[in-house]
Short mmCIF file of C-alpha atoms and ligand atoms in Angstrom, two decimals:
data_model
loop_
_atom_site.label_atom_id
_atom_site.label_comp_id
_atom_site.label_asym_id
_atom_site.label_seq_id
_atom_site.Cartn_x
_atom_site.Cartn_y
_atom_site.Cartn_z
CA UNK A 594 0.00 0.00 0.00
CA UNK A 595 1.51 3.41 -0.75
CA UNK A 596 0.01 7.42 -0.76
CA UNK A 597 1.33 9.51 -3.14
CA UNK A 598 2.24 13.42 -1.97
CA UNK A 599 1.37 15.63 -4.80
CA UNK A 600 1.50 19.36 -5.95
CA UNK A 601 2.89 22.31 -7.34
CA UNK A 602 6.39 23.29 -6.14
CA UNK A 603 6.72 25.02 -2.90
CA UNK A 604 3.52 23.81 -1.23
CA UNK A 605 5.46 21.58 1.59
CA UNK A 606 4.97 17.78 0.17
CA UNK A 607 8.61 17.24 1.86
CA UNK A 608 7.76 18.83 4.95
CA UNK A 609 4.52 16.98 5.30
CA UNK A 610 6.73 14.17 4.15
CA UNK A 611 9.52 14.81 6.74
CA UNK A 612 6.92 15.21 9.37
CA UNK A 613 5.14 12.05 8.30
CA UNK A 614 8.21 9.37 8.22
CA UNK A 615 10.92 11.53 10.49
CA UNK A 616 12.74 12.02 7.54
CA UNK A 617 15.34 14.28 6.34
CA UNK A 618 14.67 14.57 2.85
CA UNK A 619 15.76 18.56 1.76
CA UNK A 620 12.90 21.60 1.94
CA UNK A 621 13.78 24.72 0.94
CA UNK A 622 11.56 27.95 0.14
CA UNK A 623 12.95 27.86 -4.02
CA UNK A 624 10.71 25.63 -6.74
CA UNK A 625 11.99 22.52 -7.53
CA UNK A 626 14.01 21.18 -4.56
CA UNK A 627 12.65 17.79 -4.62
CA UNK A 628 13.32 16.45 -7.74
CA UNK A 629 13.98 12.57 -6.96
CA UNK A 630 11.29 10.91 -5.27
CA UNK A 631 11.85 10.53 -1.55
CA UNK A 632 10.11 6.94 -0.07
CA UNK A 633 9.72 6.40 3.26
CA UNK A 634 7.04 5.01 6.06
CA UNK A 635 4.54 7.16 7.70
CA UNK A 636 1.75 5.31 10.19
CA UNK A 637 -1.68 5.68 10.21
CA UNK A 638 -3.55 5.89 13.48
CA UNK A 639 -6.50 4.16 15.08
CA UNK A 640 -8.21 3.26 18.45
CA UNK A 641 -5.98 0.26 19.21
CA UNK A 642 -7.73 -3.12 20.60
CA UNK A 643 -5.13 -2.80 23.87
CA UNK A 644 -7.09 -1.63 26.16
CA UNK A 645 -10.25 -3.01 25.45
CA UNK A 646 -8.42 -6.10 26.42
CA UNK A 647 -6.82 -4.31 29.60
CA UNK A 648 -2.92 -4.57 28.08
CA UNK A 649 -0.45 -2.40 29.63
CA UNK A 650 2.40 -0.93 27.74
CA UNK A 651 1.29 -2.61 24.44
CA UNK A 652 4.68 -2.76 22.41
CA UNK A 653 3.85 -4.40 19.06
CA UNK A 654 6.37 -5.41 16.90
CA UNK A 655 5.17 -3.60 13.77
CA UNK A 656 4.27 -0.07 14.17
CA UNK A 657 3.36 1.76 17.87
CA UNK A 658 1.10 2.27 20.03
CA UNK A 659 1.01 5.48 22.24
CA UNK A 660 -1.68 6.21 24.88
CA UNK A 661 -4.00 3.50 23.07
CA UNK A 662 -3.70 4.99 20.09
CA UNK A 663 -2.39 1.99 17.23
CA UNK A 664 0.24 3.77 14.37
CA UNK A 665 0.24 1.20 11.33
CA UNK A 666 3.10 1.51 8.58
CA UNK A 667 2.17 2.87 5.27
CA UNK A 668 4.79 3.69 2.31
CA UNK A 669 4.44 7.05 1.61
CA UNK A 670 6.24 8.76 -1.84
CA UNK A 671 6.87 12.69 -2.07
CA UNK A 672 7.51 14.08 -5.75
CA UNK A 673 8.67 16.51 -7.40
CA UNK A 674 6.70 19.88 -8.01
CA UNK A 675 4.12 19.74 -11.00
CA UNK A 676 3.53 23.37 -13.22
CA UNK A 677 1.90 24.09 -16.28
CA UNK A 678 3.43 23.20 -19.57
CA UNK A 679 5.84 20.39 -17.79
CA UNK A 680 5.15 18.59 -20.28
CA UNK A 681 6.62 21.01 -22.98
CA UNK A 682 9.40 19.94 -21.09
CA UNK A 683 9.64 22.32 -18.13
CA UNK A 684 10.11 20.88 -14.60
CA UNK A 685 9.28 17.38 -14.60
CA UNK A 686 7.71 15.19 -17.45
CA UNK A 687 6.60 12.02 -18.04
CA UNK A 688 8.51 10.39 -14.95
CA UNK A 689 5.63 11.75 -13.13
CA UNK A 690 3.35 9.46 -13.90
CA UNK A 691 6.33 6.83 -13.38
CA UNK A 692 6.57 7.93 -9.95
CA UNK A 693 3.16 7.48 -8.81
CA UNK A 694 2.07 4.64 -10.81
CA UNK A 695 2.56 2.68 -7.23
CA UNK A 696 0.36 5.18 -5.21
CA UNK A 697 -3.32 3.81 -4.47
CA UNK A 698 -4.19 7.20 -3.59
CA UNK A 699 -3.11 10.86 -3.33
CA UNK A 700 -2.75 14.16 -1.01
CA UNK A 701 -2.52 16.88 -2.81
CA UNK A 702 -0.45 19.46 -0.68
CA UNK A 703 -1.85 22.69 -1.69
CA UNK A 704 -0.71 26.11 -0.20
CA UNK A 705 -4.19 27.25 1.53
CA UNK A 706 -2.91 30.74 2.44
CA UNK A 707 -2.10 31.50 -1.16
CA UNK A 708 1.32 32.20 -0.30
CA UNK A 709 3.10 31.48 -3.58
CA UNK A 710 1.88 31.28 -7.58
CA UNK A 711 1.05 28.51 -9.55
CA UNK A 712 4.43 27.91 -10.22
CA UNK A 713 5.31 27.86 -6.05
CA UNK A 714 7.25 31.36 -6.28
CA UNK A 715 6.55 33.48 -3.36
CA UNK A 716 3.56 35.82 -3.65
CA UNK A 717 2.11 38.36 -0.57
CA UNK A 718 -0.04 35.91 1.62
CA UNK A 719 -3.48 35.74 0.37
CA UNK A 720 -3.02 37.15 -3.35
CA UNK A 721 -3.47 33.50 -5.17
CA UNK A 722 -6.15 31.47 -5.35
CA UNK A 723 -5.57 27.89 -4.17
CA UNK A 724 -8.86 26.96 -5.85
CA UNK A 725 -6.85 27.34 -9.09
CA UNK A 726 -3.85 24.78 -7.95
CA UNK A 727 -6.24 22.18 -7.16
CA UNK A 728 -8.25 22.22 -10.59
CA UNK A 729 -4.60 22.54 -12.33
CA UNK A 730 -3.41 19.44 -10.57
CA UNK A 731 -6.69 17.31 -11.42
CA UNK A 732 -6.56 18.25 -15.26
CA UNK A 733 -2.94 18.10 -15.81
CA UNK A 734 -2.82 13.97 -14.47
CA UNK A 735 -6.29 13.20 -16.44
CA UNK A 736 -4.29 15.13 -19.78
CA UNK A 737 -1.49 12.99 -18.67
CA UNK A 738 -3.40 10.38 -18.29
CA UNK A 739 -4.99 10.82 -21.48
CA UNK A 740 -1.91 11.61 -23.44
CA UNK A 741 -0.62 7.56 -23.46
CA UNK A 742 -4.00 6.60 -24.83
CA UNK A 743 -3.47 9.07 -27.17
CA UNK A 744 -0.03 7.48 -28.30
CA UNK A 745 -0.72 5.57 -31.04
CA UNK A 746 -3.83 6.91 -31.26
CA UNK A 747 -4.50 5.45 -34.99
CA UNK A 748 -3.59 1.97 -33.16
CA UNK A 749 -5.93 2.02 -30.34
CA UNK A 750 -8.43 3.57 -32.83
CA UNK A 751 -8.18 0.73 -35.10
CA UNK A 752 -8.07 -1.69 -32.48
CA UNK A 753 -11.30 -0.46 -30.44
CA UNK A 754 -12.66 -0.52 -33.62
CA UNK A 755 -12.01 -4.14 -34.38
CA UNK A 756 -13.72 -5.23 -31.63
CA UNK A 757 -17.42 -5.09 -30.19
CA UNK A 758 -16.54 -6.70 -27.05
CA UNK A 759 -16.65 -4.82 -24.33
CA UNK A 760 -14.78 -7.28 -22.69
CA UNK A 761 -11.89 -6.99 -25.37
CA UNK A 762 -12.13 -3.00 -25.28
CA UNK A 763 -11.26 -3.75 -21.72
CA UNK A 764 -8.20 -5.52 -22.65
CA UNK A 765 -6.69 -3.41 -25.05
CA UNK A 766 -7.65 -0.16 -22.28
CA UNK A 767 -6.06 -2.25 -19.81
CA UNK A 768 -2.53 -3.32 -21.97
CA UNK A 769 -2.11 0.54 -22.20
CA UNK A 770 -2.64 1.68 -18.70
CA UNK A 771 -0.64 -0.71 -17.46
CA UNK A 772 2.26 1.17 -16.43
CA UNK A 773 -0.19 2.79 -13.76
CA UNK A 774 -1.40 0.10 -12.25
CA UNK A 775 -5.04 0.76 -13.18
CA UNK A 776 -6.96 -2.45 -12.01
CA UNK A 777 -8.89 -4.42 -14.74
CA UNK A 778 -11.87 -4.68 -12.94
CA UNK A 779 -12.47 -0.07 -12.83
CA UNK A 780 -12.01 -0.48 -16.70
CA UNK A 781 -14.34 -2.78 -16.99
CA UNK A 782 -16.54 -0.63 -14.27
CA UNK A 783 -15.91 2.67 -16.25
CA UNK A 784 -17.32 0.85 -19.92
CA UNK A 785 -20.17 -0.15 -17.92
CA UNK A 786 -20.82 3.09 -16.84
CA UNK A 787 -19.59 5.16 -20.21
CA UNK A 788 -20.57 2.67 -22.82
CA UNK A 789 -17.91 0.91 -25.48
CA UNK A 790 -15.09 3.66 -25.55
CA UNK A 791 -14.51 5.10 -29.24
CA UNK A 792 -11.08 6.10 -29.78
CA UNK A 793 -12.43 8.98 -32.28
CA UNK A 794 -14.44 10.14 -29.55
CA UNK A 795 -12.14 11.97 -27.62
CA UNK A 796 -14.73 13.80 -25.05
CA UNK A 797 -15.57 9.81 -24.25
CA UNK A 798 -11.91 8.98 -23.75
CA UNK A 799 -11.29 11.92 -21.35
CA UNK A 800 -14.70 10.96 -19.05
CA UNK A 801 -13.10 7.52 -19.37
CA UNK A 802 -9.78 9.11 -17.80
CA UNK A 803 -11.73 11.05 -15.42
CA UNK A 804 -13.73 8.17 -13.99
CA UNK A 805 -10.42 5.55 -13.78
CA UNK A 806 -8.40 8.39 -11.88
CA UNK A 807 -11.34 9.12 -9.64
CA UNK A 808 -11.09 5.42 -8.47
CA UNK A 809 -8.08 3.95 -8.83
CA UNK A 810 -6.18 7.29 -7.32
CA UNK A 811 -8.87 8.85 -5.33
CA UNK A 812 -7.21 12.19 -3.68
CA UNK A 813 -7.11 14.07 -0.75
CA UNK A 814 -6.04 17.58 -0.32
CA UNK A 815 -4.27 18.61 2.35
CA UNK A 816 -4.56 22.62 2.65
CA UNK A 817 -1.48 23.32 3.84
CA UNK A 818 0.32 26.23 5.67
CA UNK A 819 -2.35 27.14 7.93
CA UNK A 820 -0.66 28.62 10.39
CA UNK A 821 0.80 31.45 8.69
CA UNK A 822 -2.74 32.87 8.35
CA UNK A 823 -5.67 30.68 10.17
CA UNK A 824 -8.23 33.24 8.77
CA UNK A 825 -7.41 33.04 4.62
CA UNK A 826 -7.02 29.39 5.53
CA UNK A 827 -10.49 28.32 7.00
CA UNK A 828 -11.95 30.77 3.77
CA UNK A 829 -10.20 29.08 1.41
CA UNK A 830 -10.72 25.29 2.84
CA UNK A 831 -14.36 26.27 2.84
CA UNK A 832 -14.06 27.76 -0.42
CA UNK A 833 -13.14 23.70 -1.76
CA UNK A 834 -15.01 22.03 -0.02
CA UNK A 835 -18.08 24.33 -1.69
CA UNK A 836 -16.97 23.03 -4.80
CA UNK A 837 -16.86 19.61 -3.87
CA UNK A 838 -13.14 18.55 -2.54
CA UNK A 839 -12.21 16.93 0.08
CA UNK A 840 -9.88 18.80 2.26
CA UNK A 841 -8.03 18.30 5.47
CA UNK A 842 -6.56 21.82 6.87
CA UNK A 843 -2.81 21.26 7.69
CA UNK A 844 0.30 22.74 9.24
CA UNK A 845 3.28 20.29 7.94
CA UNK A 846 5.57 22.65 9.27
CA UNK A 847 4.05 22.18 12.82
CA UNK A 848 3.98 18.77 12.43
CA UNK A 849 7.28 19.17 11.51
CA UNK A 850 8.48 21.04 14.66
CA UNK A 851 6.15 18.71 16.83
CA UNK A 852 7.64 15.11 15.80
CA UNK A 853 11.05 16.78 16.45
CA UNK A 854 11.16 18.22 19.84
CA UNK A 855 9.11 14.42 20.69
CA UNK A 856 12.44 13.00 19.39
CA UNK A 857 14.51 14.73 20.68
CA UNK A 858 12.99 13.64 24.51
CA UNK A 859 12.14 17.25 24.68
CA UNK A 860 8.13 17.22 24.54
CA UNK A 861 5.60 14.35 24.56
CA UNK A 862 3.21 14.61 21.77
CA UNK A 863 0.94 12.09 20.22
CA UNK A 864 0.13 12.60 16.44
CA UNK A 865 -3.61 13.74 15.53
CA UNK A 866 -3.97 15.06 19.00
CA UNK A 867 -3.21 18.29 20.62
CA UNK A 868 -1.93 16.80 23.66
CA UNK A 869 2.16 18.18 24.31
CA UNK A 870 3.81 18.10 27.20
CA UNK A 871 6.82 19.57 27.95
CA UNK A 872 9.37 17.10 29.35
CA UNK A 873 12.75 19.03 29.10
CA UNK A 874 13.93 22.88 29.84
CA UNK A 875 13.01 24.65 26.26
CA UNK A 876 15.16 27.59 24.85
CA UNK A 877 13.22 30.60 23.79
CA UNK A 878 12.81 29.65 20.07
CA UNK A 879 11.41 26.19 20.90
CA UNK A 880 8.91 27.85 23.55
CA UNK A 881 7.79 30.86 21.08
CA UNK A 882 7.31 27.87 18.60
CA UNK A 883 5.10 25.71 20.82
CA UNK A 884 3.45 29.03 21.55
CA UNK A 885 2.84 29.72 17.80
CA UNK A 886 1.26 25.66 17.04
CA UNK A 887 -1.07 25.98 20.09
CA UNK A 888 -2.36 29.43 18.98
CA UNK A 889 -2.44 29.65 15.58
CA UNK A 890 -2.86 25.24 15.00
CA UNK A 891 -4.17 23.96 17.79
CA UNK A 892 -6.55 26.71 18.82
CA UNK A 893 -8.13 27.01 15.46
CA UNK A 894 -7.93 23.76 13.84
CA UNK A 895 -7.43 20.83 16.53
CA UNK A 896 -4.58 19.42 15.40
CA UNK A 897 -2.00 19.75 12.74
CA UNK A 898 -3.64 17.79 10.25
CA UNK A 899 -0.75 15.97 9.08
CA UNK A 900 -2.01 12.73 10.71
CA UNK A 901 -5.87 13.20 10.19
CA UNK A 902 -4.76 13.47 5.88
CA UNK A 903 -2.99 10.46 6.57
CA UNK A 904 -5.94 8.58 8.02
CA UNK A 905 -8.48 10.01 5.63
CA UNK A 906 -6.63 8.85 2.62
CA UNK A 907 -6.44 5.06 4.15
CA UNK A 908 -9.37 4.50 5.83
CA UNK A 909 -11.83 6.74 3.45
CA UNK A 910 -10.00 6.65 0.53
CA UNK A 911 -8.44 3.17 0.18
CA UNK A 912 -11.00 1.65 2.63
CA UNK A 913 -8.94 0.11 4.57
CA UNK A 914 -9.22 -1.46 7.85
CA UNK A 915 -7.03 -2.54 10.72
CA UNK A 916 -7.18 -6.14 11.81
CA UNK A 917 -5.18 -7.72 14.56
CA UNK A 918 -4.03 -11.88 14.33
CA UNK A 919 -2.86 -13.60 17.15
CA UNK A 920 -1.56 -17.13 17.89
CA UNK A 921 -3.19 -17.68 20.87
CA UNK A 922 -6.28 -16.46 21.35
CA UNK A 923 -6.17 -16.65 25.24
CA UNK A 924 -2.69 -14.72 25.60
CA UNK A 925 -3.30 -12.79 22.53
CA UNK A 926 -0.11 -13.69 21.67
CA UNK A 927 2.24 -14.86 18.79
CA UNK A 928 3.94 -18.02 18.89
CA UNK A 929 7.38 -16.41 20.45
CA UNK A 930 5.03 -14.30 23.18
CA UNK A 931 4.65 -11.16 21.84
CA UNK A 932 1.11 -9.57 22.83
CA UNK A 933 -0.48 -8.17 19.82
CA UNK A 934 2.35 -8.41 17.95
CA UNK A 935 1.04 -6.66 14.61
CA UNK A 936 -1.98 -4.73 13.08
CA UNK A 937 -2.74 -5.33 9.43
CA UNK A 938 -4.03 -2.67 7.44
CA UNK A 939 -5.99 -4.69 5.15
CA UNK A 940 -8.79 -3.45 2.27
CA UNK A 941 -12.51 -3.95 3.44
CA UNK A 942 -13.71 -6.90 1.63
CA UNK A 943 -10.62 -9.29 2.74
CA UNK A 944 -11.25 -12.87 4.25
CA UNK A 945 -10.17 -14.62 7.20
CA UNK A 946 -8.14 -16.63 4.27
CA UNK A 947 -6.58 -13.78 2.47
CA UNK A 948 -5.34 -12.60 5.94
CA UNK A 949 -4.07 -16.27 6.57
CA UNK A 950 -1.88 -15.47 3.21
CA UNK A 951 -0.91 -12.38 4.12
CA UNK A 952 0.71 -13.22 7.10
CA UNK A 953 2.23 -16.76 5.68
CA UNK A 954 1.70 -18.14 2.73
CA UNK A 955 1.46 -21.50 4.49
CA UNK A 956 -0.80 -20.65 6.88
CA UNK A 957 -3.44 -19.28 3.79
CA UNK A 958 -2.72 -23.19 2.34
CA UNK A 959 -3.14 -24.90 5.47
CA UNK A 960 -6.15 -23.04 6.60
CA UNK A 961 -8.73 -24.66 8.84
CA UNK A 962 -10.52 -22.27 10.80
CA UNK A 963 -10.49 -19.13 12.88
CA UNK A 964 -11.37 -17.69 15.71
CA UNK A 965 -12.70 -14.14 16.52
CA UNK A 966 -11.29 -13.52 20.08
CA UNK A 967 -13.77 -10.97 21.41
CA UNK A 968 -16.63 -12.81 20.14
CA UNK A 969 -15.54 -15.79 21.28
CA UNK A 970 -16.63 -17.39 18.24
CA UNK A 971 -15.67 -19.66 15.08
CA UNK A 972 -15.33 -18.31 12.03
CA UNK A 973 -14.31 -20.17 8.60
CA UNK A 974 -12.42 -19.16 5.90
CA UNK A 975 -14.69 -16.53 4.21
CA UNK A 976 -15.27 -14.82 7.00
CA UNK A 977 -15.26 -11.80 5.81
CA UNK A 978 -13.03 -9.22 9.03
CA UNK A 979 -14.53 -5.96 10.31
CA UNK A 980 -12.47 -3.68 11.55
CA UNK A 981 -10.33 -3.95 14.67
CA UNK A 982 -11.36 -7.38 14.66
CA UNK A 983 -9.14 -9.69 16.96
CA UNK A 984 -8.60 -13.07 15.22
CA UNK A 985 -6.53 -16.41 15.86
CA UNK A 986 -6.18 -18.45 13.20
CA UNK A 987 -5.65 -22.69 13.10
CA UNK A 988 -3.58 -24.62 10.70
CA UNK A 989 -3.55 -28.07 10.03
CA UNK A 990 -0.16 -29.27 10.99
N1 LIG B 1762 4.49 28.33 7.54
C1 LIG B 1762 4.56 27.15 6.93
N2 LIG B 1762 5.50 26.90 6.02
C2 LIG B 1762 5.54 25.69 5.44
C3 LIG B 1762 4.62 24.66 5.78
N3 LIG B 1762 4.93 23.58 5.03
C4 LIG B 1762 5.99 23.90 4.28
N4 LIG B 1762 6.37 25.18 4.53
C5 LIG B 1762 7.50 25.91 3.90
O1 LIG B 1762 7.29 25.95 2.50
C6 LIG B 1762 8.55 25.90 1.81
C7 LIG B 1762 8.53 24.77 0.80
O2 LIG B 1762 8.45 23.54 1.50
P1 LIG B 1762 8.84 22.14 0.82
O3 LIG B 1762 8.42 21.09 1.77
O4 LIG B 1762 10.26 22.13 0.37
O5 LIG B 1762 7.88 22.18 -0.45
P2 LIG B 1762 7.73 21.12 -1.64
O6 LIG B 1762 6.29 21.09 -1.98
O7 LIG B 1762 8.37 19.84 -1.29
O8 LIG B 1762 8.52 21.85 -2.81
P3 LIG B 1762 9.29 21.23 -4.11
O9 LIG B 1762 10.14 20.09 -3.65
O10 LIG B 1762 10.08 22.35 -4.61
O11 LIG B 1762 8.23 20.81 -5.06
C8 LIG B 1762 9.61 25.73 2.90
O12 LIG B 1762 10.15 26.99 3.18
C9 LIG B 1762 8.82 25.18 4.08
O13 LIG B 1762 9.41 25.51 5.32
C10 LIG B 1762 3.62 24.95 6.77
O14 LIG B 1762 2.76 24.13 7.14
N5 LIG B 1762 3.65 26.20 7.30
MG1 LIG B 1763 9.89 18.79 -2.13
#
């Protein structure tokens, strides 16, 4: 599973980045800086099954817990800036697409507080519209998008042409996207839905685009920078979510400055939460920047954001859920006693089996049944797992 971080240049994907996986990966206030992906994992955060269960100091192996609250590892990608005309060649072309071809879904890191132009120079604070970044982002990847059907556009043509099969249209739709890692089964969904797709009819082709990239990398925005002016930024989220987008205010750079005083022993903080404490004497610049997050952050919006995006994008977006197998269902533990060693971030939908194969590929084989530890019940292999479900599963030996 892996989130893409998208935008112009300049909006703070590596800080949100940074702040997301405690990396290092370079920010600077100039266009362009990122220009090789950075990977790395960030967590996603849920009610953990711990205390329900009265465990103390939970320590899985996979992932944290903090004050009950579970942190599962997602791969997260940050790219480089997108701009209009990149693909006459300025700032970065095709290997866009190459970059997120992996990601299941996207943030799009917008700066909220129109702070810089489309192009992520600095501008005075409120003089551009972030409305404008976020349509510019959606039609550049659907014209990118749209731009390898359009190829060999006299090939595809002739070859949708051939054929009255949906089921063949599907194939040939599918051959081409493949580089994205578009799944068969939305192409089929979107010819369903749009009818037989006629290369010649290139309004078709484009709703076709629209409706694959609205599934298959459903997107997030995160409006970022809110803390340089709370005001423009609550205006302007408001503004989006008028026309329809789904936006999570943000302040990476809070975040940022958060997950690195924690580190550093110097604070207690737990992500998605506005709870700090200070643990360590703080110099002046660290207390007038605590200050600044609780006024101008936590005051206004709650929290930074940074983990709420996070959790939006894989439990709303991907529909995911968080399961947790155990060995022993007594103990809760797994075979070397480790008390809930791991949770799974698994899609809605998956079976007691599919888990099984997940965790071993012997234990999916040798699957005989399960067994739902608060429920105190059997469950067989297409059980179908809800979320924070608790579940042993037997093998035959
Ligand atoms: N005040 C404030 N500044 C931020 C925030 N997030 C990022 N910045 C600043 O915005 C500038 C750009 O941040 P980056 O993270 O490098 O932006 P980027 O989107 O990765 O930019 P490119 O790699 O050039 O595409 C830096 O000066 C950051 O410190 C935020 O939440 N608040
Ligand atoms: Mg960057």
């Amino acid at each position: 599973m892996e989130i893409g971080i998208v935008g112009k240049p300049s909006s703070g994907k590596t800080t949100f980045f940074n702040a997301a996986t405690l990396s290092n990966a370079k920010v600077a206030s100039y266009p362009f800086t990122t220009i090789e992906p950075n990977v790395g994992i960030g967590y996603v955060s849920k009610e953990c099954v711990c205390k329900e269960f009265g465990i103390k100091d939970h320590k899985p192996i996979k992932g944290f817990c903090l004050r009950g609250i579970y942190f599962a590892p997602i791969r997260l990608i940050d790219v480089a800036g997108l701009i209009p005309g990149a693909r006459q060649g300025r700032g970065l072309g095709n290997q866009f697409l190459d970059h997120i071809r992996r990601a299941e879904a996207l943030i799009h890191v917008v700066d909220i507080v129109g702070s810089t132009d489309i192009e992520g120079r600095q501008v005075p604070v409120g003089t551009h519209d972030p409305l404008e970044d976020v349509k510019f982002l959606e039609e550049e990847l659907v014209r990118r998008v749209w731009s390898i059907l359009n190829k060999d556009r006299r090939r595809l043509r002739t070859q949708l042409s051939a054929t009255r099969s949906e089921s063949q249209a599907a194939d040939i739709l599918y051959e081409k996207l493949s580089g994205l890692e578009i799944t068969r089964n939305t192409i089929v969904d979107a010819i369903n839905e749009l009818g037989h797709p006629k290369a010649r009819d290139e309004d078709k082709l484009l709703k076709f685009v629209r409706f694959i990239l609205k599934k298959d990398k459903p997107m997030l925005i995160a409006g970022n920078k809110v803390d340089v002016d709370p005001d423009i930024a609550k205006e302007n989220v408001k503004r989006l979510e008028k026309e329809g987008y789904k936006v999570v205010p943000t302040s990476a750079l809070g975040e940022r400055i958060l997950k690195r005083m924690r580190n550093e022993g110097k604070i207690d903080y737990v992500p998605g939460t506005d709870h700090v404490e200070v643990l360590k004497p703080l110099d002046e610049r660290e207390k007038r920047a605590l200050e600044l997050i609780e006024e101008r952050v936590f005051k206004e919006f709650g929290s930074t954001g940074v983990q709420e995006a996070l959790n939006k994008a894989a439990f709303d977006l991907l529909d995911l859920i968080l399961v947790f197998p155990v060995e022993d269902p007594e103990k809760l533990t797994d075979h070397k006693g480790n008390v809930l060693p791991e949770g799974y971030l698994v899609k809605r939908g998956t079976t007691a089996r599919e888990l099984a194969y997940m965790i071993h590929s012997e234990l999916g084989e040798k699957f005989v049944r399960a067994f739902l530890v608060r429920e105190r019940r059997r469950v067989g292999a297409d059980y179908v797992l809800k979320d924070r479900d608790v579940i042993s599963i037997r093998a035959s030996r």
